[in-house]
Short mmCIF file of C-alpha atoms in Angstrom, two decimals:
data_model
loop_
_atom_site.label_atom_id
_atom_site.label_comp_id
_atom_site.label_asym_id
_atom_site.label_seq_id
_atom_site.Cartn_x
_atom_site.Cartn_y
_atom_site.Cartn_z
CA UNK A 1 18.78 0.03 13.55
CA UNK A 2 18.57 -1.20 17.57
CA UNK A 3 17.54 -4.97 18.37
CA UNK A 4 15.37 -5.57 21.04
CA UNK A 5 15.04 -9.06 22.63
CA UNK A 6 11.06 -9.61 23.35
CA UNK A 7 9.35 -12.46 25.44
CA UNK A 8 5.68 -13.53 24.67
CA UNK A 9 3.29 -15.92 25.34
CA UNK A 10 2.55 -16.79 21.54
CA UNK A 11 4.20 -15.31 18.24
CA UNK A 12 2.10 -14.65 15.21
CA UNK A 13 3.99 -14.57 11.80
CA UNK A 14 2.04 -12.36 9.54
CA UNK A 15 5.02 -11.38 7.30
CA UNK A 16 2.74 -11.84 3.75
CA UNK A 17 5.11 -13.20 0.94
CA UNK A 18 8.04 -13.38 3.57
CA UNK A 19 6.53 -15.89 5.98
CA UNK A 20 7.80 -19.00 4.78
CA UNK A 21 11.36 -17.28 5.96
CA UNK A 22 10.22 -16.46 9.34
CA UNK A 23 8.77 -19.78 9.64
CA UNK A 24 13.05 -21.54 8.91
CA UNK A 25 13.91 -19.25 11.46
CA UNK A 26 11.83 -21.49 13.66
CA UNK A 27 12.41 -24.83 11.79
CA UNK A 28 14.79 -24.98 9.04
CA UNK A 29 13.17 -27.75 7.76
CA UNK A 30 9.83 -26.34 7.31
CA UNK A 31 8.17 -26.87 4.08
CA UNK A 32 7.70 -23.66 2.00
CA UNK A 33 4.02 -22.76 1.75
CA UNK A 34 4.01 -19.87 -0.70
CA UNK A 35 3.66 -19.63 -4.29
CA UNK A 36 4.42 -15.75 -4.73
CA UNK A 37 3.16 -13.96 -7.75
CA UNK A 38 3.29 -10.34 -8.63
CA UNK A 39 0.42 -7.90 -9.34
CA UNK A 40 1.27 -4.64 -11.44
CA UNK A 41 -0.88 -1.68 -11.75
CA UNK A 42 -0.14 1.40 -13.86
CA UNK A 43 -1.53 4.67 -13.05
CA UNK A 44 -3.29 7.32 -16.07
CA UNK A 45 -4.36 10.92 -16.08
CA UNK A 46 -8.40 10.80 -15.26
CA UNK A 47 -8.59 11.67 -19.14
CA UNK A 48 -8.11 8.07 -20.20
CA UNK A 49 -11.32 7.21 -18.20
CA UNK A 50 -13.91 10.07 -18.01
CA UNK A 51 -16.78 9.77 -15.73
CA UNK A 52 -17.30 7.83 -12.71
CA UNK A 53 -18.16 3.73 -14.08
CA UNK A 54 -15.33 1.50 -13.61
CA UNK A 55 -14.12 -1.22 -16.20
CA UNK A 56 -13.78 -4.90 -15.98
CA UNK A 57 -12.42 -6.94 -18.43
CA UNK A 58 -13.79 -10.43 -17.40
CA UNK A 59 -11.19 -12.60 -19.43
CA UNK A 60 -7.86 -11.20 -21.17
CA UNK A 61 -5.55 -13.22 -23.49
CA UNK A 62 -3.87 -14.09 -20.27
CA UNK A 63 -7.29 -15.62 -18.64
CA UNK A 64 -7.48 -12.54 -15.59
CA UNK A 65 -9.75 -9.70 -15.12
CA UNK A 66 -9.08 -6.55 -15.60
CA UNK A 67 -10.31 -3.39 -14.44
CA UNK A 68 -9.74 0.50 -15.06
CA UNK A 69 -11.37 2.49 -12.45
CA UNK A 70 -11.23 5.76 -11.03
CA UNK A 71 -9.40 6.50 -8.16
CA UNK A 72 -8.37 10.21 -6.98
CA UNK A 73 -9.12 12.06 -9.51
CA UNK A 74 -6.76 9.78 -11.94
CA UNK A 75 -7.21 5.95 -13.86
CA UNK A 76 -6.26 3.04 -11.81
CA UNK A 77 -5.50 0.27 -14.59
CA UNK A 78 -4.48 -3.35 -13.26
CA UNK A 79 -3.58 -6.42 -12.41
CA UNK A 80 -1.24 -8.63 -14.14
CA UNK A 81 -0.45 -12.16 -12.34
CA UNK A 82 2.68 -13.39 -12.74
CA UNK A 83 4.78 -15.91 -11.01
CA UNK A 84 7.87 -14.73 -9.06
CA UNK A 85 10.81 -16.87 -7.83
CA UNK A 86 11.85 -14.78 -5.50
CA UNK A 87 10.50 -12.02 -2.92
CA UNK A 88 11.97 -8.63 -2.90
CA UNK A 89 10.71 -5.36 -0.39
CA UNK A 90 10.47 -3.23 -3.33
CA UNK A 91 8.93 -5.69 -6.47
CA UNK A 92 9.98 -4.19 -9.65
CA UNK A 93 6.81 -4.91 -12.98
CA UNK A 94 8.85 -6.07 -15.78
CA UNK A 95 8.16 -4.54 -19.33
CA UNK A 96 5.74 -7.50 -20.75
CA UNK A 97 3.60 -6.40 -17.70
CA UNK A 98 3.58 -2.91 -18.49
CA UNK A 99 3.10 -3.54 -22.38
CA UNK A 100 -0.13 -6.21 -21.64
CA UNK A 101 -1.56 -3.46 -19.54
CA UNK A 102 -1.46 -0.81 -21.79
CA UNK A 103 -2.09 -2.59 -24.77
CA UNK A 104 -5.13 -4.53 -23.05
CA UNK A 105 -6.63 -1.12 -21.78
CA UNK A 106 -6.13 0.87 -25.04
CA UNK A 107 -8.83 -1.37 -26.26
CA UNK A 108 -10.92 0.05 -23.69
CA UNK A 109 -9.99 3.40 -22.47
CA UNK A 110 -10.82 6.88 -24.61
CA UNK A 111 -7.48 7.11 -26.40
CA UNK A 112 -4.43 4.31 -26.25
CA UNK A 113 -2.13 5.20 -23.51
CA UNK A 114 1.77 5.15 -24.26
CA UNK A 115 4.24 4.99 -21.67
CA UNK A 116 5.10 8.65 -21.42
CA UNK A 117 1.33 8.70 -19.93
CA UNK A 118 2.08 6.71 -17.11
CA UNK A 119 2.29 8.74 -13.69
CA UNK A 120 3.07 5.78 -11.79
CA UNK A 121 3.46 1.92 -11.77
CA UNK A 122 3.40 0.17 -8.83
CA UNK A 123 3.65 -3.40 -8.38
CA UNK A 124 2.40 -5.91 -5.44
CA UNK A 125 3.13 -9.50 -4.50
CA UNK A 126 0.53 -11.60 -3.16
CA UNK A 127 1.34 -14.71 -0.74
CA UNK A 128 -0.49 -17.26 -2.71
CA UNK A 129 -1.06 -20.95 -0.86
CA UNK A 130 0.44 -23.20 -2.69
CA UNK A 131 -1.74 -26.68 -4.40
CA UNK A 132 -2.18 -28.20 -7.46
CA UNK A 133 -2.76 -25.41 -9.76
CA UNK A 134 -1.21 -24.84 -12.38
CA UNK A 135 -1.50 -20.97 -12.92
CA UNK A 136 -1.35 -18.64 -10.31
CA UNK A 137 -4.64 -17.33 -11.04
CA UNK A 138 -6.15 -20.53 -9.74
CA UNK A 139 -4.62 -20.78 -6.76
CA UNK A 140 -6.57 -20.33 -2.99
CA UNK A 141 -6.76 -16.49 -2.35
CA UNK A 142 -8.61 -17.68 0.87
CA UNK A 143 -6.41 -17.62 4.30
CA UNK A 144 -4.32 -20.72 5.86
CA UNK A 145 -3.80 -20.45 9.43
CA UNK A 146 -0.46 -22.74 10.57
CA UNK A 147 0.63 -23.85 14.75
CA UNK A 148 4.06 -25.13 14.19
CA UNK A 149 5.37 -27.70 16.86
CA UNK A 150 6.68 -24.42 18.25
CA UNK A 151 3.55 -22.59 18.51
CA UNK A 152 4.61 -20.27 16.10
CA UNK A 153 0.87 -19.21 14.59
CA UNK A 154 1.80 -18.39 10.78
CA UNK A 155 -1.34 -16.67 8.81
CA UNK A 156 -0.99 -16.15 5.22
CA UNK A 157 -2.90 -16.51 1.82
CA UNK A 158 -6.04 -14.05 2.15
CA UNK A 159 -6.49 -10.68 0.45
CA UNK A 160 -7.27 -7.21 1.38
CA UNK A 161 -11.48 -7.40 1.51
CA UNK A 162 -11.37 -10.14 4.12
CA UNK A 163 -8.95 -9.16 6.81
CA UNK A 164 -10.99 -8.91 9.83
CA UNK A 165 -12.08 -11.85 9.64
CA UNK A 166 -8.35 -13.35 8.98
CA UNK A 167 -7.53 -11.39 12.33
CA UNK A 168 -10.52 -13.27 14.09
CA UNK A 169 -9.61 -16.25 12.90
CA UNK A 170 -5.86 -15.89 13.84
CA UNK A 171 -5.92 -14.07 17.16
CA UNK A 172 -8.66 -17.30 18.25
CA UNK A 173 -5.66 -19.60 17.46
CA UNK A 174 -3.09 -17.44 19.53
CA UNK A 175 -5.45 -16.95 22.78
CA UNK A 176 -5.86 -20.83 22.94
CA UNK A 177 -1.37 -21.37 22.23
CA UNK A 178 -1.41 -18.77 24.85
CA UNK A 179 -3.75 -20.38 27.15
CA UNK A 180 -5.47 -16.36 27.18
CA UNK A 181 -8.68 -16.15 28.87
CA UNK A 182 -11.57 -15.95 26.91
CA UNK A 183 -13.12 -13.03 25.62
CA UNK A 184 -15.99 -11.83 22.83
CA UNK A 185 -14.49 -10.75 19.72
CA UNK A 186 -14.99 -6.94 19.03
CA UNK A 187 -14.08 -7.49 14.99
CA UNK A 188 -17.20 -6.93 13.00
CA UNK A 189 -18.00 -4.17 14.85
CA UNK A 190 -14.46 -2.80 15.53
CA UNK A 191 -15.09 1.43 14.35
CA UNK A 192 -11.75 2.22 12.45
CA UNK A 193 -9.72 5.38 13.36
CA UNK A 194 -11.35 8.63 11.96
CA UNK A 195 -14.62 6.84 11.97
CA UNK A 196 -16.92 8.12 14.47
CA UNK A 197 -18.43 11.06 13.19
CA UNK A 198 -18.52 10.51 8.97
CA UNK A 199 -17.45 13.41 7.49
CA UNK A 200 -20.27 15.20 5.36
CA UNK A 201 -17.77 17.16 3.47
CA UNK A 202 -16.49 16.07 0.10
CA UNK A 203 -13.14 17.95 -0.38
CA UNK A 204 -9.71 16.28 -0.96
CA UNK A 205 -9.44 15.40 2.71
CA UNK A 206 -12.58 13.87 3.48
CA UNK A 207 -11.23 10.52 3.37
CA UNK A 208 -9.63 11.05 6.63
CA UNK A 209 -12.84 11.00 8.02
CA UNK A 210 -14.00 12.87 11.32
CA UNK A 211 -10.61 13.45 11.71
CA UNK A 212 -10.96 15.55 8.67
CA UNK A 213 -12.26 18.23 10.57
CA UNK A 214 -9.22 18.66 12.55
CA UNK A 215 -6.73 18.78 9.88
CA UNK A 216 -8.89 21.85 8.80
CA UNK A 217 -8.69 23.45 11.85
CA UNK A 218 -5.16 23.49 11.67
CA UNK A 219 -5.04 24.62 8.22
CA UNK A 220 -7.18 28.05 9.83
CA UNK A 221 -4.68 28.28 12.24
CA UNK A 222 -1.47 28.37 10.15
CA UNK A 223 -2.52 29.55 6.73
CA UNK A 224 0.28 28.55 5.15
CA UNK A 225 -0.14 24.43 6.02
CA UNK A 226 -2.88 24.49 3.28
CA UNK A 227 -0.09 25.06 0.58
CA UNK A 228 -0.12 22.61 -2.33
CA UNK A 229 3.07 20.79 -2.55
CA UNK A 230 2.76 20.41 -5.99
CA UNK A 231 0.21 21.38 -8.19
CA UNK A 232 -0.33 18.11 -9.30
CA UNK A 233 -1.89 16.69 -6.68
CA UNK A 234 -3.94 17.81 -3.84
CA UNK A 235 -1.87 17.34 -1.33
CA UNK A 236 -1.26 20.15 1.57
CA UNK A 237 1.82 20.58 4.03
CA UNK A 238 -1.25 19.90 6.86
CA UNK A 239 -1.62 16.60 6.16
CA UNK A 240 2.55 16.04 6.39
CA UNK A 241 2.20 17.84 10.58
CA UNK A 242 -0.66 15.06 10.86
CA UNK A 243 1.40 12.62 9.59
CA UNK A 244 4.12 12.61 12.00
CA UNK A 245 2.28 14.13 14.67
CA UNK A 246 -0.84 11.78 15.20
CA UNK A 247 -0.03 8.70 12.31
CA UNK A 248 3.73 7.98 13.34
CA UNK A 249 4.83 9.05 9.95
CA UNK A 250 9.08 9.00 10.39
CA UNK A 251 10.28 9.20 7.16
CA UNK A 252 9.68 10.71 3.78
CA UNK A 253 8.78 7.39 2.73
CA UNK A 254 6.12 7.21 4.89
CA UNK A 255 4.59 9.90 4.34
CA UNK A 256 4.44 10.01 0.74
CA UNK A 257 4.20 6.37 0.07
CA UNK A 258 1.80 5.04 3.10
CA UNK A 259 0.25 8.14 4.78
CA UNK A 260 -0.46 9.41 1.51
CA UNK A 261 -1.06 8.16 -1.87
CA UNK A 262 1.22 10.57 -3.80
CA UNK A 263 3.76 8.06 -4.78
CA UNK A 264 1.17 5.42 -6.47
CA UNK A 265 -0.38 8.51 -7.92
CA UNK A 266 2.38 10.56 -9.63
CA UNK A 267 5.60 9.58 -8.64
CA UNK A 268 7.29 12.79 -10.41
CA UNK A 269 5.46 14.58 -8.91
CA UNK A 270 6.03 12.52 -5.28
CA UNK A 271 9.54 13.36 -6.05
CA UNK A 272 9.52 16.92 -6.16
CA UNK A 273 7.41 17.07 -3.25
CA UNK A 274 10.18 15.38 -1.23
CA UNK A 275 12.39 18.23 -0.17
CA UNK A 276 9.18 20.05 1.16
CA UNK A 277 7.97 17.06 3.26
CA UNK A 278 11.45 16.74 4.96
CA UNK A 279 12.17 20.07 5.63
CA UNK A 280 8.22 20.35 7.58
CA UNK A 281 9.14 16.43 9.13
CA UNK A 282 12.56 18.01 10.47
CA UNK A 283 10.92 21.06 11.82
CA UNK A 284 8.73 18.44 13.79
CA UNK A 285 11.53 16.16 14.76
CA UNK A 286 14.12 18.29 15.20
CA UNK A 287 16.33 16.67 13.17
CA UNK A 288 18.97 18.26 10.72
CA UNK A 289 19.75 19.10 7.43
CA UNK A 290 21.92 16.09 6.87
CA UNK A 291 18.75 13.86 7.50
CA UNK A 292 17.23 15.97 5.28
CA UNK A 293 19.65 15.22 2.67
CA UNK A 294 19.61 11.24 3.22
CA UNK A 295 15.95 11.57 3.13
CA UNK A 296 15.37 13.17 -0.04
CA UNK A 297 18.26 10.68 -1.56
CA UNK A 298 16.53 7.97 -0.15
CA UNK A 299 12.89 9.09 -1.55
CA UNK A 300 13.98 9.96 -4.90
CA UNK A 301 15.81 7.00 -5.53
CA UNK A 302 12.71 4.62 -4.78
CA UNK A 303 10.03 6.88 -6.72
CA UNK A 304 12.39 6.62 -10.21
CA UNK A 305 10.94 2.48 -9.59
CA UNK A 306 7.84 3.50 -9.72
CA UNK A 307 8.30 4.90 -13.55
CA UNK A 308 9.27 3.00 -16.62
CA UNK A 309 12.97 2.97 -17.12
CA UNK A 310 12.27 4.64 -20.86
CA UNK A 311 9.30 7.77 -19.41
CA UNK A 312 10.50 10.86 -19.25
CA UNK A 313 8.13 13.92 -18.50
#
């Protein structure tokens, strides 16, 4: 909730679907640059898709591909593609969404999923460029780098798989507006945290890496860290301590949502984990019972988005 005035040499505006808002708070007569549409993918119990092969569905009734693949021990079903007015923080999938995904999968899957199976849906926007296509599907998912008369650097388009190079590309631009000295990119070869020594061990927490390792060790030292929050997911009060203690976890939210994936997983069960998580992120903050309280409001509130308005379970 503070404001903090900041002076740089060059600002980069790498706000996603929101850029084209950052970019009138520079010049309110820039021309919008986005073409938003929203991705929704609904979440299965591994049962649906036995095995380890992933699905794709090279052409559905709506022209995309789908796919079904496993992901933590449960069925990762998506995306839709459909074109949004309007950006919003938390992107709700609308029910034609949710029925084209089930009803496309069932075709596909071991039994036809209803919605009482869904654990969790979670939906995405993606800052599409815009040009002359007509669908959303057709548009430019490559990245479009921007220097206003400003210098304002906007970066936006892109996707997930190509990122380092988007951040090469971008921070070029900025050390040039910033009149930076030059310097060799580190990128491609840029080790990412947790990376250094793989971890050779293929338990619920090797995807933390090396770093792994130490999570363990502190799970020998206090027993009582390696705790299930729910039995639905493998999740242990350990990795909550790591969170806030080494991954600047400060809310429920973040921990649940972003350091972990319980809410895109099982969001029942991400709610009933919620008390736990901010009773162990209190003890680490010192913070009280009333934040507590907000916290677990907060939480539980946000995860009931992340189910169909008509599952109960």
């Amino acid at each position: 909730g503070l404001q903090h005035s900041l002076h740089a040499r060059c600002v980069i505006n790498a706000t996603g679907a929101f850029c084209d808002a950052v970019r009138k708070m520079d010049d309110s007569e820039a021309t919008p640059i986005i073409s938003p549409s929203q991705g929704v993918h609904v979440v299965l119990d591994r049962a649906f898709l036995p095995g380890d092969a992933a699905i794709m569905v090279p052409r559905t009734s709506d022209g995309r591909v789908l796919f079904a693949i496993p992901w933590h021990r449960h069925a990762l079903v998506g995306t839709t593609d459909t074109p949004i007015d309007a950006v919003s923080l938390e992107p709700r999938a609308t029910e034609h969404e949710i029925d084209f995904i089930l009803e496309t999968a069932s075709k596909y899957l071991t039994r036809q999923p209803a919605r009482s199976d869904i654990l969790s849906v979670f939906t995405g926007i993606r800052p599409l460029i815009k040009a002359g296509a007509t669908t959303t599907a057709a548009l430019s998912r490559e990245h479009t780098i921007l220097v206003a008369n400003s210098g304002l650097i906007t970066i936006a388009g892109g996707k997930w798989t190509t990122y380092r190079k988007m951040a090469e590309d971008c921070v070029d631009h900025a050390a040039t507006i910033a009149r930076l000295d030059e310097r060799p990119c580190v990128t491609r070869s840029l080790k990412i945290h947790g990376s250094q020594t793989p971890s050779a061990a293929s338990d619920d927490l090797a995807y933390y890496g090396s770093n792994a390792a130490e999570i363990r060790q502190s799970i020998d030292e206090h027993p009582q860290w390696g705790q299930l929050l729910d039995a639905a997911l493998p999740i242990v009060a350990a990795q909550v301590i790591w969170a806030v203690r080494h991954e600047m976890a400060r809310t429920v939210d973040d921990v649940l949502s972003r350091r972990t994936r319980a809410l895109f997983l099982d969001a029942k069960a991400a709610q009933r984990m919620a008390a736990q998580v901010a009773s162990l992120m209190a003890g680490e903050l010192h913070l009280d019972e009333q934040w507590q309280s907000d916290q677990i409001a907060t939480f539980t509130a946000l995860a009931q988005t992340y189910l169909p308005s008509d599952t109960s379970r």
